[in-house]
XYZ file of C-alpha atoms in Angstrom:
334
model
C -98.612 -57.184 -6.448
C -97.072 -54.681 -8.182
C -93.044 -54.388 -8.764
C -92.756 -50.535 -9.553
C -93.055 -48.598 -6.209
C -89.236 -48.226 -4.537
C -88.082 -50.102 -1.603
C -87.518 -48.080 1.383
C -83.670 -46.321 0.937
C -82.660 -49.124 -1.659
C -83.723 -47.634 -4.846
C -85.785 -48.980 -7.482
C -87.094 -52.401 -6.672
C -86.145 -55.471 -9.656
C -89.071 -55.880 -12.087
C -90.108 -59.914 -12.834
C -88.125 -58.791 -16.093
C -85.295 -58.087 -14.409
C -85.118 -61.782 -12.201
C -87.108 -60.268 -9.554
C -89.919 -63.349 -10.008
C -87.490 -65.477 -8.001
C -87.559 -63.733 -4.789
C -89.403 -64.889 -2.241
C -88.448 -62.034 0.216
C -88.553 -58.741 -1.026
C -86.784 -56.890 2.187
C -89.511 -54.266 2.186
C -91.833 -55.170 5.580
C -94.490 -56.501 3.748
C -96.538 -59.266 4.823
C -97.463 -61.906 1.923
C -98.214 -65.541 1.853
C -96.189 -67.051 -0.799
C -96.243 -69.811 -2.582
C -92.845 -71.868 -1.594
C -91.152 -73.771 -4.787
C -89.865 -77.550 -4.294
C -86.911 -78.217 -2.459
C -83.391 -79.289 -4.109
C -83.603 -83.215 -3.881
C -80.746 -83.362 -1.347
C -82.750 -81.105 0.921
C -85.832 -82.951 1.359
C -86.606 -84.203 4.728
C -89.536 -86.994 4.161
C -88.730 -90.619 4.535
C -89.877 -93.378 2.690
C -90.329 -96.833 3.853
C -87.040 -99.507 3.049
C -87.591 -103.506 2.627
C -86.782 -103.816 6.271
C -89.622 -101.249 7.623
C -87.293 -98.902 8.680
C -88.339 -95.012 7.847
C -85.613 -93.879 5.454
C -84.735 -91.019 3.375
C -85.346 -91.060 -0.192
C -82.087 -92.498 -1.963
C -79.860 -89.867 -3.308
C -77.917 -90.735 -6.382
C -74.033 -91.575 -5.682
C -71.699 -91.755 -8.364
C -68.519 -93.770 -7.901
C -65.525 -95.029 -9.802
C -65.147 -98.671 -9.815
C -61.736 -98.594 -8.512
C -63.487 -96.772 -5.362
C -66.307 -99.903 -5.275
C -63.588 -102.128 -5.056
C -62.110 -100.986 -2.004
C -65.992 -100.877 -0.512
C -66.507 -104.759 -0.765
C -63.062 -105.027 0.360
C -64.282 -103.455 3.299
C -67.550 -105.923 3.226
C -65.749 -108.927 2.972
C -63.096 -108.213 5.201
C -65.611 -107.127 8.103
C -63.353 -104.358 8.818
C -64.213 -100.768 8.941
C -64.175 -98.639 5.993
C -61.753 -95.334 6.577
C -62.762 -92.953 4.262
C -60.716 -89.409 3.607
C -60.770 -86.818 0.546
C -61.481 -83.191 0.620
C -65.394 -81.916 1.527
C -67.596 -82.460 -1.059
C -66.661 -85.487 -2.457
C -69.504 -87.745 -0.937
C -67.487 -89.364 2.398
C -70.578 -89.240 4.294
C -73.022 -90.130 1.666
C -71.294 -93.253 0.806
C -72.899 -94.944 4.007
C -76.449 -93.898 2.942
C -75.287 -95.345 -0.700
C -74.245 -98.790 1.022
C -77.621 -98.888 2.869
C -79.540 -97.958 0.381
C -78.347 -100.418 -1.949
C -78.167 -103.113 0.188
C -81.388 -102.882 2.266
C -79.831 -102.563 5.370
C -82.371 -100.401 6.787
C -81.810 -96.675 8.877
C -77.707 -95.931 8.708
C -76.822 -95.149 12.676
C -75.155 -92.093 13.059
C -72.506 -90.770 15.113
C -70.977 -87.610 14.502
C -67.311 -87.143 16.470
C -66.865 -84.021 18.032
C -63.995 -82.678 20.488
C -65.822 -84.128 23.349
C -66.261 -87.328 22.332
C -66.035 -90.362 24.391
C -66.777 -94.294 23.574
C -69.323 -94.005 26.464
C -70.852 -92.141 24.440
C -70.900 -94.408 21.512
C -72.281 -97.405 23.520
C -74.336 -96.327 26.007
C -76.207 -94.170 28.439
C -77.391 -95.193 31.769
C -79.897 -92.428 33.621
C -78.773 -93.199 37.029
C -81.063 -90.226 38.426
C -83.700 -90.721 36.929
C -83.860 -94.448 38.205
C -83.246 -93.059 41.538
C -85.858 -90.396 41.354
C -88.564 -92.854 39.699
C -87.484 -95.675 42.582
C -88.518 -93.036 45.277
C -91.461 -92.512 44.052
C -92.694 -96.204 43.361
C -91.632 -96.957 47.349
C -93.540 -94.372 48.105
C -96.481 -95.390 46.314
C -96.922 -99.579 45.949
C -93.049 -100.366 46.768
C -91.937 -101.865 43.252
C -88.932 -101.069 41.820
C -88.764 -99.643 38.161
C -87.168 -101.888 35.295
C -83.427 -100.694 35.132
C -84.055 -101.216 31.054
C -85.741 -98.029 30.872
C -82.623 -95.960 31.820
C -80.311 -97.690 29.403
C -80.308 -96.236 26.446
C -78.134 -98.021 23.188
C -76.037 -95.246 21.487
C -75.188 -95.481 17.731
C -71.904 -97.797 17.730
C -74.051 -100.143 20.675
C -77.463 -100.340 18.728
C -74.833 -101.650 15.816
C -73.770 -104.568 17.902
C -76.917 -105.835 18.806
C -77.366 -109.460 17.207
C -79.611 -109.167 13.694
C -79.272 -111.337 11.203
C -78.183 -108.617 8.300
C -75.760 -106.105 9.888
C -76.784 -102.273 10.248
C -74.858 -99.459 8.595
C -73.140 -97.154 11.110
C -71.472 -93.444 9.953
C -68.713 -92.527 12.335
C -68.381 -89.146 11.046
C -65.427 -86.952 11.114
C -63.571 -88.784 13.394
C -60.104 -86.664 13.267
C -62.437 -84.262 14.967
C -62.234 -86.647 18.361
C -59.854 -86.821 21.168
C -56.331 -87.741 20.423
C -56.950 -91.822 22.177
C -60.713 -92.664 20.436
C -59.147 -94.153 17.615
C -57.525 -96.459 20.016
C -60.617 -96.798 22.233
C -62.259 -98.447 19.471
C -60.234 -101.052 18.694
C -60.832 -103.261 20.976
C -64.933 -102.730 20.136
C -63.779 -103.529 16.795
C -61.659 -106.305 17.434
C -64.055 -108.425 19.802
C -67.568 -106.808 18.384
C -69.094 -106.780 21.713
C -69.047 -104.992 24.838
C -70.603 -104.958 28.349
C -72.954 -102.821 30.394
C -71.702 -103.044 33.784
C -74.882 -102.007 35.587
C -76.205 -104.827 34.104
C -73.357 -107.576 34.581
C -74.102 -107.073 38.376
C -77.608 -108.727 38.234
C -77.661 -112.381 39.124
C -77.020 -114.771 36.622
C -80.616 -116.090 36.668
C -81.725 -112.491 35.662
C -83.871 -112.333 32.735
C -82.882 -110.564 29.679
C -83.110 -106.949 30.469
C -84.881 -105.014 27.513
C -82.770 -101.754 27.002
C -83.947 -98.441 24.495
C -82.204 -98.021 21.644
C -81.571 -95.393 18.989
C -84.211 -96.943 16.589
C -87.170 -95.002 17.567
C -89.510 -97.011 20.206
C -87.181 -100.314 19.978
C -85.587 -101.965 22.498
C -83.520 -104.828 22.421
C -82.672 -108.102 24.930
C -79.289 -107.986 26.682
C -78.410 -110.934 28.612
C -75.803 -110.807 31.708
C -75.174 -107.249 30.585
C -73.028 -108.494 27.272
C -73.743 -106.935 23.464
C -72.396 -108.991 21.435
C -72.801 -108.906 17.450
C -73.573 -111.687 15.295
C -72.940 -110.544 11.914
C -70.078 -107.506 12.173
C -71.868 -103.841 11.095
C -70.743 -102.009 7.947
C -68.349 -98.797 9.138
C -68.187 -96.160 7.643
C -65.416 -93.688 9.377
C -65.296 -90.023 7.788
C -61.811 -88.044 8.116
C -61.157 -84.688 6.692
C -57.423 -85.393 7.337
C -57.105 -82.829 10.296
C -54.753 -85.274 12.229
C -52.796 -88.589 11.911
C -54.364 -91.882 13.230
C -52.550 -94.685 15.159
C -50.830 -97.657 12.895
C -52.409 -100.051 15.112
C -55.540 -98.365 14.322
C -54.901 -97.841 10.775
C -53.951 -101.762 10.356
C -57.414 -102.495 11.504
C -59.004 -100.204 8.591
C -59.741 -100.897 4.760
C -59.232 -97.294 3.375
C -60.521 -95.270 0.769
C -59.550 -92.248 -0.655
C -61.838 -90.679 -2.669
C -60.709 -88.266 -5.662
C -62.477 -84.799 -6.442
C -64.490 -84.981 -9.188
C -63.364 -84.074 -12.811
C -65.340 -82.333 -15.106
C -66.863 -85.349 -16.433
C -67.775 -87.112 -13.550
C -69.536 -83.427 -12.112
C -71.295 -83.496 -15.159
C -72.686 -87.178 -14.411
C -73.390 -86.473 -10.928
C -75.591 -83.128 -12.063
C -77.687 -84.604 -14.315
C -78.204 -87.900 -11.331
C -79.470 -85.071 -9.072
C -81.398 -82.745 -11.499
C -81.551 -84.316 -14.884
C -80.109 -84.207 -17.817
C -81.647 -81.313 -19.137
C -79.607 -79.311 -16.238
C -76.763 -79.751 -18.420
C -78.043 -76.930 -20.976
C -76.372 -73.936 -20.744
C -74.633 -74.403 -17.587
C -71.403 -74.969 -19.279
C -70.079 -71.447 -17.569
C -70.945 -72.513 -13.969
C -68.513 -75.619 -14.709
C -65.980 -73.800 -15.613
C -66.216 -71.006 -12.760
C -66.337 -73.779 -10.517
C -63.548 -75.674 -11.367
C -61.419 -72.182 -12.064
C -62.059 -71.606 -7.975
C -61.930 -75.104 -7.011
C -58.072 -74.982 -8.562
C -57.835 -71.620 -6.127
C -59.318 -73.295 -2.613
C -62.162 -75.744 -1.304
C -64.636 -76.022 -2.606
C -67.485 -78.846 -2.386
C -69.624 -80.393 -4.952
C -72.999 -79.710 -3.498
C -71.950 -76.067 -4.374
C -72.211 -76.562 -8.166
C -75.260 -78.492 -7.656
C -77.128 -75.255 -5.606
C -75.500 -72.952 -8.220
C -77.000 -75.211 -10.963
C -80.415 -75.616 -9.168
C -80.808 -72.042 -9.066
C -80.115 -71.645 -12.469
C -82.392 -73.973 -13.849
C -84.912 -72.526 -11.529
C -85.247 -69.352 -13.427
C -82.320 -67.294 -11.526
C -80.950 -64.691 -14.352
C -78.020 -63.915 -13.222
C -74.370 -64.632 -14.622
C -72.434 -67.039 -13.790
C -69.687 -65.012 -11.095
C -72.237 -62.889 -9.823
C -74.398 -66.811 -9.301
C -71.769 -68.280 -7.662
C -70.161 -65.389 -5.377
C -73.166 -66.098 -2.989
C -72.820 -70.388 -3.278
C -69.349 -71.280 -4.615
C -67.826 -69.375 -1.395
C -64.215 -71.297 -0.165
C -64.469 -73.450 2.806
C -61.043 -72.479 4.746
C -60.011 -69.441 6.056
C -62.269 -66.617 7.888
C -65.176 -65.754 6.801
């Protein structure tokens, strides 16, 4: 391929000399199978198998202070959920994966808060129509009627309740981002660590356990007289990005954790846990050009670590015109 002909009404194209090796599209309507380079380690998507069987990612470094570690087996100890706040970037979300991974507690269960929201949601789904649908069929056909436990379906914060002897590790991410009562709509989930699934509490009491679907991928799990109820208390993990105040009553219930941007020594730490140590050559200008617009607006720390991955990747470019494209602030318009 050569690198000399123009681009269509852009000029002279960039020579391999000139950082041009890098690209991987050129803009120029040619068709060409390339090659694609390995993936940053925070943006691969395989899974690996944990001590419990579970398919899991591959552990990402986390680097915490040992005042923050504290407050975590607080949280542990306590059975109460962890509350975690700080600005974007400084590993809220990650710290659940970091808990499960180091503890073998298997797959963390996610649930990620939006405006709409409910604690239905949380728990459980029952498929009423397709129950009713499936019945009419089977009368139709031999007369049976289907097994209500295929149309329940066990939503994050209900798979966490289900009896196990180790707990499971649920994220309840950005919660601020919920309506104004789900903080208090979880307390008393919290408080009793069980709830019940009234289409199942109407079956007699001489009903077998009903096998319901859960999130784990083709698992179900017993539920007798239509009651979840936990045996060991699950490790939660609740994200805020401080958008809004919570209740006291649900505050009291909380162990909380603030967690402190990153100086320059601890970004240094956490580059060379992601990329090495040799990442730390000549990348002493990124630092500071991150840190000068960190002190200006947010900004996150994954965005020093893809301005630093491109950099040891070959990219020639200095360090403002690097990180105009990556070290962009995280408020305002864009």
């Amino acid at each position: 391929m050569t690198t000399s002909e123009p681009l269509a009404g852009t000029g002279p194209r960039l020579s391999s000399s000139d950082g041009g090796d890098w690209w991987l599209f050129r803009g120029d309507g040619e068709r060409r199978e390339v090659p694609f380079p390995a993936a940053p380690p925070w943006r691969r998507f395989d899974r690996q198998e944990s001590a419990t069987g579970d398919r899991v990612p591959y552990p990402r470094p986390y680097l915490i202070g040992p005042d923050e570690v504290e407050v975590v087996n607080a949280a542990l100890h306590l059975r109460r959920p962890l509350l975690v706040t700080g600005q974007p970037g400084t590993g809220k979300s990650s710290l659940a994966y970091a808990i499960a991974h180091e503890l073998a507690l298997g797959r963390v269960l996610q649930w990620p808060v939006n405006s709409r929201s409910t604690l239905q949601d949380a728990l459980y789904h029952y498929d009423a129509v397709g129950r009713l649908r499936e019945a009419t069929l089977r009368r139709d056909a031999d007369g049976t009627e289907p097994d209500i436990g295929q149309y329940i379906r066990l939503g994050p914060l209900g798979n966490a309740l289900v009896p196990r002897e180790r707990p499971r590790v649920l994220l309840i991410d950005e919660l601020d981002k919920g309506d104004v009562d789900l903080p208090n709509d979880l307390l008393t989930v919290f408080e009793e660590g069980e709830f019940a699934i009234s289409e199942l509490t109407r079956l007699p009491a001489s009903h077998t356990p009903v096998h319901v679907r859960t999130v784990d991928p083709d698992e179900t799990a017993p539920v007798t007289r239509g009651r979840v109820r936990c045996g060991e208390f699950p490790v939660v993990v609740i994200t805020s990005n401080g958008e809004r105040e919570f209740p006291p009553a649900f505050l009291r219930r909380c162990v909380r954790l603030d967690l402190p941007e990153p100086n320059e020594s601890r970004l240094r730490e956490i580059v060379a846990a992601h990329l090495g140590p040799d990442a730390l050559d000549e990348t002493d200008d990124l630092l500071r050009e991150f840190l000068e617009r960190r002190a200006e607006g947010e900004l996150a720390t994954d965005q020093l670590l893809n301005a630093v991955f491109l950099r040891k990747g070959g990219v020639n470019l200095d360090a403002a015109s690097l990180l105009q494209g990556v070290l962009h602030r995280l408020g305002g318009a864009v």
